[in-house]
CSV table of N, CA and C in Angstrom, one decimal:
chain,number,residue,atom,x,y,z
A,1,MET,N,102.4,134.3,68.6
A,1,MET,CA,103.5,134.1,69.5
A,1,MET,C,103.3,135.2,70.6
A,2,SER,N,103.4,134.8,71.9
A,2,SER,CA,103.2,135.8,72.9
A,2,SER,C,104.5,136.6,73.1
A,3,VAL,N,104.4,137.7,73.8
A,3,VAL,CA,105.5,138.5,74.1
A,3,VAL,C,106.6,137.7,74.9
A,4,HIS,N,106.1,136.9,75.8
A,4,HIS,CA,107.1,136.1,76.6
A,4,HIS,C,107.9,135.2,75.7
A,5,ASP,N,107.3,134.6,74.7
A,5,ASP,CA,108.0,133.7,73.8
A,5,ASP,C,109.1,134.4,73.0
A,6,TRP,N,108.7,135.7,72.5
A,6,TRP,CA,109.7,136.5,71.8
A,6,TRP,C,110.9,136.8,72.7
A,7,GLU,N,110.6,137.2,73.9
A,7,GLU,CA,111.6,137.6,74.8
A,7,GLU,C,112.6,136.4,75.1
A,8,ASP,N,112.0,135.2,75.3
A,8,ASP,CA,112.8,134.0,75.5
A,8,ASP,C,113.7,133.7,74.3
A,9,GLU,N,113.1,133.8,73.1
A,9,GLU,CA,113.9,133.4,71.9
A,9,GLU,C,115.0,134.4,71.7
A,10,ILE,N,114.7,135.7,71.8
A,10,ILE,CA,115.7,136.7,71.6
A,10,ILE,C,116.8,136.6,72.7
A,11,ALA,N,116.4,136.4,73.9
A,11,ALA,CA,117.4,136.2,75.0
A,11,ALA,C,118.3,135.0,74.8
A,12,ALA,N,117.7,133.9,74.3
A,12,ALA,CA,118.5,132.7,74.0
A,12,ALA,C,119.5,133.0,72.8
A,13,LEU,N,119.1,133.7,71.8
A,13,LEU,CA,119.9,134.1,70.7
A,13,LEU,C,121.1,134.9,71.2
A,14,LEU,N,120.8,135.9,72.0
A,14,LEU,CA,121.8,136.8,72.5
A,14,LEU,C,122.7,136.1,73.5
A,15,HIS,N,122.2,135.2,74.2
A,15,HIS,CA,123.1,134.4,75.1
A,15,HIS,C,124.1,133.6,74.3
A,16,GLU,N,123.7,132.9,73.3
A,16,GLU,CA,124.6,132.1,72.4
A,16,GLU,C,125.6,133.1,71.7
A,17,LEU,N,125.1,134.2,71.2
A,17,LEU,CA,125.9,135.1,70.5
A,17,LEU,C,127.0,135.7,71.4
A,18,THR,N,126.7,136.1,72.6
A,18,THR,CA,127.7,136.6,73.5
A,18,THR,C,128.7,135.6,73.9
A,19,ASP,N,128.2,134.3,74.1
A,19,ASP,CA,129.1,133.2,74.4
A,19,ASP,C,130.1,133.0,73.3
A,20,VAL,N,129.6,133.0,72.1
A,20,VAL,CA,130.5,132.8,70.9
A,20,VAL,C,131.5,133.9,70.8
A,21,GLN,N,131.0,135.1,71.0
A,21,GLN,CA,131.9,136.3,70.9
A,21,GLN,C,133.0,136.3,71.9
A,22,SER,N,132.6,135.9,73.2
A,22,SER,CA,133.6,135.8,74.2
A,22,SER,C,134.7,134.8,73.9
A,23,GLU,N,134.3,133.6,73.4
A,23,GLU,CA,135.2,132.6,73.0
A,23,GLU,C,136.1,133.0,71.9
A,24,LEU,N,135.5,133.7,70.9
A,24,LEU,CA,136.2,134.2,69.8
A,24,LEU,C,137.2,135.2,70.2
A,25,LEU,N,136.9,136.1,71.1
A,25,LEU,CA,137.8,137.2,71.5
A,25,LEU,C,139.0,136.5,72.3
A,26,ALA,N,138.7,135.5,73.1
A,26,ALA,CA,139.8,134.8,73.8
A,26,ALA,C,140.7,134.1,72.8
A,27,MET,N,140.1,133.5,71.8
A,27,MET,CA,140.9,132.8,70.8
A,27,MET,C,141.8,133.7,70.0
A,28,LEU,N,141.2,134.9,69.6
A,28,LEU,CA,142.0,135.9,68.9
A,28,LEU,C,143.2,136.4,69.7
A,29,GLY,N,142.9,136.6,71.0
A,29,GLY,CA,144.0,137.0,71.9
A,29,GLY,C,145.1,135.9,72.0
A,30,HIS,N,144.7,134.7,72.1
A,30,HIS,CA,145.6,133.6,72.1
A,30,HIS,C,146.4,133.5,70.8
A,31,LYS,N,145.7,133.7,69.7
A,31,LYS,CA,146.3,133.7,68.3
A,31,LYS,C,147.3,134.8,68.2
A,32,ARG,N,147.0,136.0,68.7
A,32,ARG,CA,147.9,137.1,68.7
A,32,ARG,C,149.2,136.8,69.4
A,33,GLN,N,149.1,136.2,70.6
A,33,GLN,CA,150.2,135.8,71.4
A,33,GLN,C,151.1,134.8,70.6
A,34,MET,N,150.4,133.8,69.9
A,34,MET,CA,151.2,132.8,69.2
A,34,MET,C,151.9,133.5,68.0
A,35,LEU,N,151.3,134.5,67.4
A,35,LEU,CA,151.9,135.2,66.3
A,35,LEU,C,153.1,135.9,66.8
A,36,LEU,N,153.0,136.6,67.9
A,36,LEU,CA,154.1,137.3,68.5
A,36,LEU,C,155.3,136.4,68.9
A,37,GLU,N,155.0,135.2,69.3
A,37,GLU,CA,156.0,134.2,69.7
A,37,GLU,C,156.5,133.5,68.5
A,38,GLY,N,155.8,133.5,67.4
A,38,GLY,CA,156.3,132.8,66.2
A,38,GLY,C,156.0,131.3,66.4
A,39,ASN,N,155.0,130.9,67.2
A,39,ASN,CA,154.7,129.5,67.5
A,39,ASN,C,153.7,129.0,66.4
A,40,TRP,N,154.3,128.6,65.3
A,40,TRP,CA,153.5,128.3,64.1
A,40,TRP,C,152.8,126.9,64.3
A,41,ASP,N,153.3,126.0,65.0
A,41,ASP,CA,152.6,124.7,65.2
A,41,ASP,C,151.3,124.9,66.0
A,42,LYS,N,151.4,125.6,67.1
A,42,LYS,CA,150.2,125.8,67.9
A,42,LYS,C,149.2,126.7,67.1
A,43,LEU,N,149.7,127.6,66.3
A,43,LEU,CA,148.9,128.5,65.6
A,43,LEU,C,148.1,127.7,64.6
A,44,GLU,N,148.7,126.7,64.0
A,44,GLU,CA,148.0,125.9,63.0
A,44,GLU,C,146.9,125.1,63.7
A,45,SER,N,147.1,124.7,65.0
A,45,SER,CA,146.1,124.0,65.7
A,45,SER,C,144.9,124.8,66.0
A,46,LEU,N,144.9,126.1,65.9
A,46,LEU,CA,143.7,126.9,66.2
A,46,LEU,C,142.7,126.9,65.0
A,47,GLN,N,143.1,126.3,63.9
A,47,GLN,CA,142.2,126.3,62.7
A,47,GLN,C,140.9,125.6,63.1
A,48,ALA,N,141.0,124.5,63.8
A,48,ALA,CA,139.8,123.7,64.1
A,48,ALA,C,138.9,124.6,65.1
A,49,VAL,N,139.5,125.3,66.0
A,49,VAL,CA,138.7,126.1,66.9
A,49,VAL,C,138.1,127.2,66.2
A,50,GLU,N,138.8,127.9,65.3
A,50,GLU,CA,138.3,129.0,64.5
A,50,GLU,C,137.1,128.5,63.6
A,51,HIS,N,137.2,127.3,63.0
A,51,HIS,CA,136.2,126.8,62.2
A,51,HIS,C,134.9,126.5,63.0
A,52,ALA,N,135.1,125.9,64.2
A,52,ALA,CA,133.9,125.6,65.1
A,52,ALA,C,133.2,126.9,65.5
A,53,LEU,N,134.0,128.0,65.8
A,53,LEU,CA,133.4,129.2,66.2
A,53,LEU,C,132.7,129.9,65.0
A,54,ALA,N,133.3,129.8,63.8
A,54,ALA,CA,132.6,130.3,62.6
A,54,ALA,C,131.3,129.6,62.4
A,55,GLU,N,131.2,128.3,62.6
A,55,GLU,CA,130.0,127.6,62.4
A,55,GLU,C,128.9,128.0,63.5
A,56,ARG,N,129.4,128.3,64.7
A,56,ARG,CA,128.5,128.7,65.7
A,56,ARG,C,127.9,130.1,65.4
A,57,LEU,N,128.8,131.0,64.9
A,57,LEU,CA,128.3,132.3,64.5
A,57,LEU,C,127.4,132.2,63.3
A,58,GLN,N,127.6,131.3,62.4
A,58,GLN,CA,126.7,131.1,61.2
A,58,GLN,C,125.4,130.6,61.8
A,59,ASN,N,125.4,129.7,62.7
A,59,ASN,CA,124.2,129.2,63.3
A,59,ASN,C,123.4,130.4,64.0
A,60,CYS,N,124.1,131.3,64.7
A,60,CYS,CA,123.4,132.4,65.3
A,60,CYS,C,122.8,133.3,64.2
A,61,HIS,N,123.5,133.5,63.1
A,61,HIS,CA,122.9,134.2,62.0
A,61,HIS,C,121.6,133.6,61.4
A,62,GLY,N,121.7,132.3,61.3
A,62,GLY,CA,120.5,131.5,60.8
A,62,GLY,C,119.3,131.7,61.8
A,63,ILE,N,119.6,131.6,63.1
A,63,ILE,CA,118.5,131.7,64.1
A,63,ILE,C,117.9,133.2,64.0
A,64,ARG,N,118.8,134.1,63.9
A,64,ARG,CA,118.4,135.5,63.8
A,64,ARG,C,117.5,135.7,62.6
A,65,GLN,N,117.9,135.2,61.4
A,65,GLN,CA,117.1,135.3,60.2
A,65,GLN,C,115.8,134.7,60.4
A,66,ALA,N,115.7,133.5,61.0
A,66,ALA,CA,114.4,132.8,61.2
A,66,ALA,C,113.5,133.6,62.1
A,67,LEU,N,114.1,134.1,63.1
A,67,LEU,CA,113.4,135.0,64.1
A,67,LEU,C,112.8,136.2,63.4
A,68,LEU,N,113.6,136.9,62.7
A,68,LEU,CA,113.1,138.1,62.0
A,68,LEU,C,112.1,137.7,60.9
A,69,SER,N,112.2,136.6,60.3
A,69,SER,CA,111.2,136.2,59.3
A,69,SER,C,109.9,135.9,59.9
A,70,ARG,N,109.9,135.2,61.1
A,70,ARG,CA,108.6,135.0,61.8
A,70,ARG,C,108.0,136.3,62.3
A,71,ALA,N,108.9,137.2,62.7
A,71,ALA,CA,108.4,138.5,63.2
A,71,ALA,C,107.7,139.2,62.0
A,72,ALA,N,108.2,139.2,60.9
A,72,ALA,CA,107.6,139.8,59.7
A,72,ALA,C,106.3,139.2,59.4
A,73,ASP,N,106.2,137.8,59.5
A,73,ASP,CA,105.0,137.1,59.2
A,73,ASP,C,103.9,137.5,60.2
A,74,GLU,N,104.3,137.9,61.4
A,74,GLU,CA,103.3,138.3,62.4
A,74,GLU,C,103.1,139.8,62.5
A,75,GLY,N,103.7,140.5,61.5
A,75,GLY,CA,103.5,142.0,61.4
A,75,GLY,C,104.3,142.8,62.4
A,76,LEU,N,105.3,142.2,63.0
A,76,LEU,CA,106.2,142.9,63.9
A,76,LEU,C,107.4,143.5,63.1
A,77,PRO,N,108.1,144.5,63.7
A,77,PRO,CA,109.2,145.0,63.0
A,77,PRO,C,110.3,143.9,62.8
A,78,ALA,N,110.8,143.8,61.6
A,78,ALA,CA,111.7,142.7,61.3
A,78,ALA,C,112.9,143.2,60.6
A,79,ASN,N,113.3,144.4,60.7
A,79,ASN,CA,114.5,144.9,60.0
A,79,ASN,C,115.8,144.4,60.8
A,80,ASN,N,115.6,144.4,62.1
A,80,ASN,CA,116.7,143.9,63.0
A,80,ASN,C,116.2,143.5,64.3
A,81,VAL,N,117.0,142.9,65.1
A,81,VAL,CA,116.6,142.4,66.4
A,81,VAL,C,116.3,143.6,67.4
A,82,ARG,N,117.0,144.6,67.2
A,82,ARG,CA,116.8,145.8,68.1
A,82,ARG,C,115.4,146.4,67.9
A,83,GLN,N,115.0,146.5,66.6
A,83,GLN,CA,113.6,147.0,66.4
A,83,GLN,C,112.6,146.0,66.9
A,84,LEU,N,112.8,144.7,66.7
A,84,LEU,CA,111.9,143.7,67.2
A,84,LEU,C,111.8,143.8,68.8
A,85,THR,N,112.9,144.0,69.4
A,85,THR,CA,112.9,144.1,70.9
A,85,THR,C,112.2,145.4,71.3
A,86,ALA,N,112.3,146.5,70.6
A,86,ALA,CA,111.7,147.7,70.9
A,86,ALA,C,110.1,147.5,70.9
A,87,ALA,N,109.7,146.6,70.1
A,87,ALA,CA,108.2,146.4,69.9
A,87,ALA,C,107.7,145.6,71.1
A,88,ILE,N,108.6,144.9,71.9
A,88,ILE,CA,108.2,144.1,73.0
A,88,ILE,C,107.8,145.0,74.2
A,89,ASP,N,106.7,144.8,74.8
A,89,ASP,CA,106.3,145.6,76.0
A,89,ASP,C,107.0,145.1,77.2
A,90,GLY,N,107.2,145.9,78.2
A,90,GLY,CA,107.6,145.5,79.5
A,90,GLY,C,109.1,145.7,79.8
A,91,ASN,N,109.4,145.4,81.0
A,91,ASN,CA,110.8,145.5,81.5
A,91,ASN,C,111.8,144.6,80.8
A,92,ALA,N,111.3,143.4,80.4
A,92,ALA,CA,112.2,142.4,79.8
A,92,ALA,C,112.7,143.0,78.5
A,93,GLY,N,111.9,143.7,77.8
A,93,GLY,CA,112.4,144.3,76.5
A,93,GLY,C,113.6,145.2,76.8
A,94,LYS,N,113.6,146.0,77.9
A,94,LYS,CA,114.7,146.9,78.2
A,94,LYS,C,115.9,146.1,78.6
A,95,GLN,N,115.7,145.0,79.3
A,95,GLN,CA,116.8,144.1,79.6
A,95,GLN,C,117.5,143.5,78.4
A,96,ILE,N,116.6,143.1,77.5
A,96,ILE,CA,117.2,142.6,76.2
A,96,ILE,C,117.9,143.7,75.4
A,97,GLU,N,117.4,144.9,75.4
A,97,GLU,CA,118.0,146.0,74.8
A,97,GLU,C,119.4,146.2,75.3
A,98,THR,N,119.6,146.1,76.6
A,98,THR,CA,120.9,146.2,77.2
A,98,THR,C,121.8,145.1,76.8
A,99,ARG,N,121.3,143.9,76.6
A,99,ARG,CA,122.1,142.8,76.1
A,99,ARG,C,122.5,143.0,74.6
A,100,ILE,N,121.6,143.6,73.9
A,100,ILE,CA,121.9,143.9,72.5
A,100,ILE,C,123.0,144.9,72.4
A,101,ASP,N,123.0,145.9,73.3
A,101,ASP,CA,124.1,146.9,73.3
A,101,ASP,C,125.4,146.3,73.7
A,102,ALA,N,125.4,145.3,74.6
A,102,ALA,CA,126.6,144.6,75.0
A,102,ALA,C,127.1,143.8,73.8
A,103,ALA,N,126.2,143.1,73.1
A,103,ALA,CA,126.7,142.3,72.0
A,103,ALA,C,127.3,143.2,70.9
A,104,ALA,N,126.7,144.4,70.7
A,104,ALA,CA,127.2,145.3,69.7
A,104,ALA,C,128.6,145.8,70.1
A,105,ALA,N,128.7,146.1,71.3
A,105,ALA,CA,130.1,146.6,71.8
A,105,ALA,C,131.1,145.4,71.7
A,106,GLN,N,130.7,144.2,71.9
A,106,GLN,CA,131.6,143.1,71.8
A,106,GLN,C,132.0,142.9,70.3
A,107,THR,N,131.0,143.1,69.4
A,107,THR,CA,131.3,143.0,68.0
A,107,THR,C,132.4,144.0,67.6
A,108,ARG,N,132.2,145.2,68.1
A,108,ARG,CA,133.2,146.3,67.7
A,108,ARG,C,134.6,145.9,68.3
A,109,LEU,N,134.6,145.3,69.5
A,109,LEU,CA,135.9,144.8,70.0
A,109,LEU,C,136.5,143.7,69.2
A,110,LEU,N,135.7,142.8,68.7
A,110,LEU,CA,136.1,141.7,67.9
A,110,LEU,C,136.7,142.2,66.6
A,111,GLN,N,136.0,143.2,66.0
A,111,GLN,CA,136.5,143.8,64.8
A,111,GLN,C,137.9,144.5,65.0
A,112,HIS,N,138.0,145.2,66.1
A,112,HIS,CA,139.3,145.9,66.4
A,112,HIS,C,140.4,144.8,66.6
A,113,THR,N,140.1,143.8,67.3
A,113,THR,CA,141.1,142.7,67.6
A,113,THR,C,141.5,142.0,66.3
A,114,SER,N,140.5,141.7,65.5
A,114,SER,CA,140.8,141.0,64.2
A,114,SER,C,141.7,141.9,63.3
A,115,LEU,N,141.3,143.2,63.3
A,115,LEU,CA,142.1,144.2,62.5
A,115,LEU,C,143.5,144.3,63.0
A,116,SER,N,143.7,144.3,64.3
A,116,SER,CA,145.0,144.4,64.9
A,116,SER,C,145.8,143.2,64.5
A,117,ASN,N,145.3,142.0,64.6
A,117,ASN,CA,146.0,140.8,64.2
A,117,ASN,C,146.3,140.8,62.7
A,118,TRP,N,145.4,141.3,61.9
A,118,TRP,CA,145.7,141.4,60.4
A,118,TRP,C,146.8,142.3,60.1
A,119,VAL,N,146.8,143.5,60.8
A,119,VAL,CA,147.9,144.5,60.6
A,119,VAL,C,149.2,143.9,61.0
A,120,TYR,N,149.3,143.1,62.1
A,120,TYR,CA,150.5,142.5,62.5
A,120,TYR,C,151.0,141.5,61.5
A,121,VAL,N,150.1,140.7,61.0
A,121,VAL,CA,150.5,139.7,59.9
A,121,VAL,C,151.0,140.4,58.7
A,122,GLN,N,150.3,141.5,58.3
A,122,GLN,CA,150.7,142.2,57.1
A,122,GLN,C,152.1,142.9,57.2
A,123,LYS,N,152.4,143.4,58.4
A,123,LYS,CA,153.7,144.0,58.7
A,123,LYS,C,154.7,142.9,58.7
A,124,SER,N,154.4,141.7,59.2
A,124,SER,CA,155.4,140.6,59.2
A,124,SER,C,155.7,140.2,57.8
A,125,LEU,N,154.6,140.1,56.9
A,125,LEU,CA,154.8,139.7,55.5
A,125,LEU,C,155.7,140.8,54.8
A,126,LEU,N,155.5,142.0,55.1
A,126,LEU,CA,156.3,143.1,54.5
A,126,LEU,C,157.7,142.9,54.9
A,127,HIS,N,157.9,142.7,56.2
A,127,HIS,CA,159.3,142.5,56.7
A,127,HIS,C,160.0,141.3,56.0
A,128,LEU,N,159.3,140.2,55.9
A,128,LEU,CA,159.8,139.0,55.2
A,128,LEU,C,160.1,139.3,53.7
A,129,SER,N,159.2,140.1,53.1
A,129,SER,CA,159.4,140.4,51.7
A,129,SER,C,160.7,141.3,51.6
A,130,GLN,N,160.9,142.2,52.5
A,130,GLN,CA,162.1,143.0,52.4
A,130,GLN,C,163.4,142.2,52.7
A,131,LEU,N,163.3,141.2,53.6
A,131,LEU,CA,164.4,140.4,53.8
A,131,LEU,C,164.8,139.5,52.6
A,132,LEU,N,163.7,139.0,51.9
A,132,LEU,CA,164.0,138.3,50.7
A,132,LEU,C,164.6,139.2,49.6
A,133,GLU,N,164.1,140.4,49.5
A,133,GLU,CA,164.7,141.4,48.6
A,133,GLU,C,166.2,141.6,48.9
A,134,ILE,N,166.5,141.7,50.1
A,134,ILE,CA,167.9,141.9,50.5
A,134,ILE,C,168.8,140.7,50.2
A,135,ILE,N,168.2,139.5,50.4
A,135,ILE,CA,168.9,138.3,50.1
A,135,ILE,C,169.1,138.2,48.5
A,136,ALA,N,168.0,138.5,47.8
A,136,ALA,CA,168.1,138.3,46.4
A,136,ALA,C,169.0,139.3,45.7
A,137,THR,N,169.1,140.5,46.2
A,137,THR,CA,170.0,141.6,45.6
A,137,THR,C,171.3,141.7,46.2
A,138,GLY,N,171.6,140.9,47.2
A,138,GLY,CA,172.9,140.9,47.9
A,138,GLY,C,173.1,142.2,48.7
A,139,GLY,N,171.9,142.8,49.0
A,139,GLY,CA,172.0,144.1,49.8
A,139,GLY,C,172.1,145.3,49.0
A,140,ARG,N,172.3,145.2,47.7
A,140,ARG,CA,172.4,146.4,46.8
A,140,ARG,C,171.1,147.0,46.6
A,141,LEU,N,171.0,148.2,46.3
A,141,LEU,CA,169.8,148.9,46.1
A,141,LEU,C,169.2,148.8,44.7
A,142,GLU,N,170.0,148.2,43.8
A,142,GLU,CA,169.6,148.1,42.4
A,142,GLU,C,168.5,147.0,42.3
A,143,PRO,N,167.6,147.1,41.4
A,143,PRO,CA,166.6,146.1,41.2
A,143,PRO,C,167.1,144.8,40.7
A,144,THR,N,166.5,143.7,41.1
A,144,THR,CA,167.0,142.4,40.7
A,144,THR,C,166.8,142.2,39.2
A,145,TYR,N,165.6,142.6,38.7
A,145,TYR,CA,165.3,142.5,37.3
A,145,TYR,C,165.1,143.8,36.7
A,146,GLY,N,165.4,143.9,35.4
A,146,GLY,CA,165.3,145.1,34.6
A,146,GLY,C,166.1,145.1,33.4
A,147,SER,N,166.2,146.3,32.8
A,147,SER,CA,167.0,146.4,31.5
A,147,SER,C,168.4,146.6,31.8
A,148,ALA,N,169.2,146.7,30.8
A,148,ALA,CA,170.7,147.0,30.9
A,148,ALA,C,171.4,145.9,31.7
A,149,GLY,N,171.0,144.7,31.6
A,149,GLY,CA,171.8,143.6,32.2
A,149,GLY,C,171.8,143.6,33.7
A,150,SER,N,170.9,144.2,34.4
A,150,SER,CA,170.9,144.2,35.8
A,150,SER,C,170.7,142.8,36.4
A,151,SER,N,170.0,142.0,35.7
A,151,SER,CA,169.8,140.6,36.3
A,151,SER,C,171.1,139.9,36.2
A,152,ALA,N,172.0,140.2,35.3
A,152,ALA,CA,173.3,139.5,35.3
A,152,ALA,C,174.2,140.0,36.5
A,153,ARG,N,174.0,141.2,36.8
A,153,ARG,CA,174.8,141.7,38.0
A,153,ARG,C,174.2,141.3,39.3
A,154,ASN,N,172.9,141.2,39.4
A,154,ASN,CA,172.3,140.9,40.7
A,154,ASN,C,171.9,139.5,40.9
A,155,GLY,N,172.0,138.6,39.9
A,155,GLY,CA,171.5,137.3,40.1
A,155,GLY,C,172.6,136.4,40.6
A,156,SER,N,173.4,136.9,41.5
A,156,SER,CA,174.6,136.1,42.0
A,156,SER,C,174.3,134.9,42.7
A,157,MET,N,173.1,134.8,43.3
A,157,MET,CA,172.8,133.6,44.1
A,157,MET,C,172.5,132.4,43.2
A,158,VAL,N,171.9,132.7,42.0
A,158,VAL,CA,171.6,131.6,41.1
A,158,VAL,C,172.6,131.5,39.9
A,159,ASP,N,173.2,132.6,39.5
A,159,ASP,CA,174.1,132.7,38.3
A,159,ASP,C,175.6,132.5,38.6
A,160,GLN,N,176.0,132.7,39.8
A,160,GLN,CA,177.4,132.7,40.1
A,160,GLN,C,178.0,131.4,40.0
A,161,ALA,N,179.1,131.3,39.2
A,161,ALA,CA,179.8,130.0,39.1
A,161,ALA,C,180.7,129.8,40.3
A,162,VAL,N,180.7,128.6,40.8
A,162,VAL,CA,181.5,128.2,42.0
A,162,VAL,C,182.9,127.8,41.6
């Protein structure tokens, strides 16, 4: 395979990867806004979009693996795309290196955004858990379940006779 073919294949992979990353970043921002608004119906509708983006990312991974496998067969560096790109001579290799750096930066931004959404959801779940505890205990600080008849004192929602 000529240097030009390697450059074209790596550039095509990076183009698809950065497109998927951009769409995923936009979707995660949209998802965060829906979480903040409590718009559960629209949030559920994002599942199909998330699934399609996950498939595209999986496809990028498959292309990357095939590319690196062919590179290994030809005796080129095949640990990662960056090493393969470094083995390419010429100015195009440097341009591809710049695109790899951009994709890596985009990956870090996606990780940060995903973590931010996860933290928000975890805090929401903790808040809901605390609300349920307040409802279950009637606002008292005593545990709902335990020894010495505490369940009889605190189970007023289910045990209280009307």
